[in-house]
Amino acid sequence: MKTTQLIILIIMSLSPSIHSLAQKNANYDENKVREYQLPDVLTLQNGNKITNTRDWEKKRRPEILSLFEQEVYGRIPNAKLQPFSSKVIEESDEALNNTALRKQIAITFKKDDKEITINVLVYLPKNVENPPIFIGYNFYGNQSIIADENVILTRAWIDNNAEFGIDNHQANDASRGKRANRWPVEKILAQGFGLATIYYGDVDPDKNDFSDGIQSFFYKKGQTAPADNEWGAIAAWSWGLSRVMDYFKNDQSFNDSKYILMGHSRLGKAALWAGATDERFDIVISNDSGCGGAALSRRNYGETVAAINQSFPYWFANNFEKYNLNETNLPVDQHMLIALIAPRPVYIASAESDQWADPKGEYLSGHYAGIVYSLYGKTGLPSPTPPSVNQPVHNDMGYHIRTGIHDVTDYDWEQYMVFSKKHLM
Ligand code: GTR
């Protein structure tokens, strides 16, 4: 074993404690936030200012996108990878007590002896034509979002998890509906929306190992890990979301739908990056995405770039490590990630007890991205001060901070539905 591998293994075995230590020792005092200067969203790297949407789209947007690829999430290699097959593997028009259509789709990729299947679970309300569809990753398999015995049980990357009914890398019946608290499926459908969900581990297992995720399908001969400027797990997860979107756009029964991308926490980071790179997502929602998601990197509050790179180095490109305790030199900050989604509606949500995710930093990203929304005549989050708890703001950009912990609650979903109706229905 090489010394570097050994060091990585030691760090990995220590990482839970490093992580909780980092959470404990982080700064949670607003008075200790150092002064910082954000890169100007509308100034090109050559110093020229952008004043209209044309130049934004032609010059500055591509520049920012490329900086995020190069320095933060990592580039996806150019090679095209077509699905080996995309099949509807189960379908019913009598789901959820005859109120919904259920469709399960398997999108398979093959390369040499490797194979990955992305399983998509879709519910659509029966009485609505072309309903807007919420789309989001889940953490424990499609069967975990609802107690529906017809949902195909996932192969899981985690070994054993009694709580979630996962045994020897396979979910069992005990896992059905285990995360139903985060997915109010019936309420979503009753409001006229569809819901599509995917298990994130189908695309890239959430561990520091680059041999088993989708990245390995793109390696050049002899390559065993992404290059320093190539994709980590967040970019891999966002790639997966785009492949699901390819499927929807080619399946006539989904052609005319609108798509609302929602992600929580690390999957909120992936949702924002997918929304930035793929304009087919009509609305993008970040639920408690924190550092590397909606929260500004330059604010030393809660999780920092150094902390996230220490606990989860494989989520980002290796290049991102250059900015540990050195955020000032980052050519981007997360307000520019939000700006990449303009002029599409974007929603940022925080939770009061989730200080690790830096709620104020999440709000401020939206606030500072507003200048690009203004170019389009849209309204972002004009006030420099975040609203009070449980006082949602629903402009072209939405924001709320609710009471409670790092989680997805019915309150969050209610806001997302009101906001989406305002923009899509
Ligand atoms: C935390 C991590 C956060 C967030 C969260 C999650 O431990 O530090 O950045 O992504 O995990 O995804 O649940």
PDB file of C-alpha atoms and ligand atoms in Angstrom, residues 19 23 139 206 264-267 269 288-291 303 308 311-312 315 356 406, ligand 1:
ATOM      1  CA  HIS A  19     -16.168  15.837  11.555  1.00  0.00           C
ATOM      2  CA  GLN A  23     -18.755  20.912  14.144  1.00  0.00           C
ATOM      3  CA  PHE A 139     -30.504   8.968   0.717  1.00  0.00           C
ATOM      4  CA  ASP A 206     -20.976   8.340  -1.115  1.00  0.00           C
ATOM      5  CA  HIS A 264     -31.369  18.361   0.810  1.00  0.00           C
ATOM      6  CA  SER A 265     -27.953  18.944   2.333  1.00  0.00           C
ATOM      7  CA  ARG A 266     -25.191  17.306   0.223  1.00  0.00           C
ATOM      8  CA  LEU A 267     -27.923  16.571  -2.303  1.00  0.00           C
ATOM      9  CA  LYS A 269     -25.341  21.072  -3.212  1.00  0.00           C
ATOM     10  CA  ASP A 288     -30.197  23.240   4.003  1.00  0.00           C
ATOM     11  CA  SER A 289     -27.352  22.806   1.497  1.00  0.00           C
ATOM     12  CA  GLY A 290     -24.764  24.759   3.516  1.00  0.00           C
ATOM     13  CA  CYS A 291     -21.063  24.871   2.669  1.00  0.00           C
ATOM     14  CA  GLU A 303     -18.788  24.577   8.145  1.00  0.00           C
ATOM     15  CA  ILE A 308     -15.640  20.122   4.322  1.00  0.00           C
ATOM     16  CA  SER A 311     -14.349  15.337   6.030  1.00  0.00           C
ATOM     17  CA  PHE A 312     -15.553  14.924   2.459  1.00  0.00           C
ATOM     18  CA  TRP A 315     -17.275  15.514  -2.952  1.00  0.00           C
ATOM     19  CA  TRP A 356     -23.446  24.340  10.773  1.00  0.00           C
ATOM     20  CA  HIS A 406     -31.280  20.027   9.631  1.00  0.00           C
TER      21      HIS A 406
HETATM   22  C1  GTR B   1     -22.710  17.167   6.902  1.00  0.00           C
HETATM   23  C2  GTR B   1     -21.816  18.004   6.024  1.00  0.00           C
HETATM   24  C3  GTR B   1     -22.687  19.013   5.384  1.00  0.00           C
HETATM   25  C4  GTR B   1     -23.953  18.405   4.794  1.00  0.00           C
HETATM   26  C5  GTR B   1     -24.473  17.201   5.553  1.00  0.00           C
HETATM   27  C6  GTR B   1     -25.387  16.250   4.802  1.00  0.00           C
HETATM   28  O1  GTR B   1     -22.114  16.392   7.803  1.00  0.00           O
HETATM   29  O2  GTR B   1     -20.827  18.591   6.795  1.00  0.00           O
HETATM   30  O3  GTR B   1     -21.949  19.735   4.438  1.00  0.00           O
HETATM   31  O4  GTR B   1     -23.791  18.128   3.465  1.00  0.00           O
HETATM   32  O5  GTR B   1     -23.476  16.405   6.014  1.00  0.00           O
HETATM   33  O6  GTR B   1     -25.311  16.079   3.602  1.00  0.00           O
HETATM   34  O7  GTR B   1     -26.194  15.610   5.483  1.00  0.00           O
END
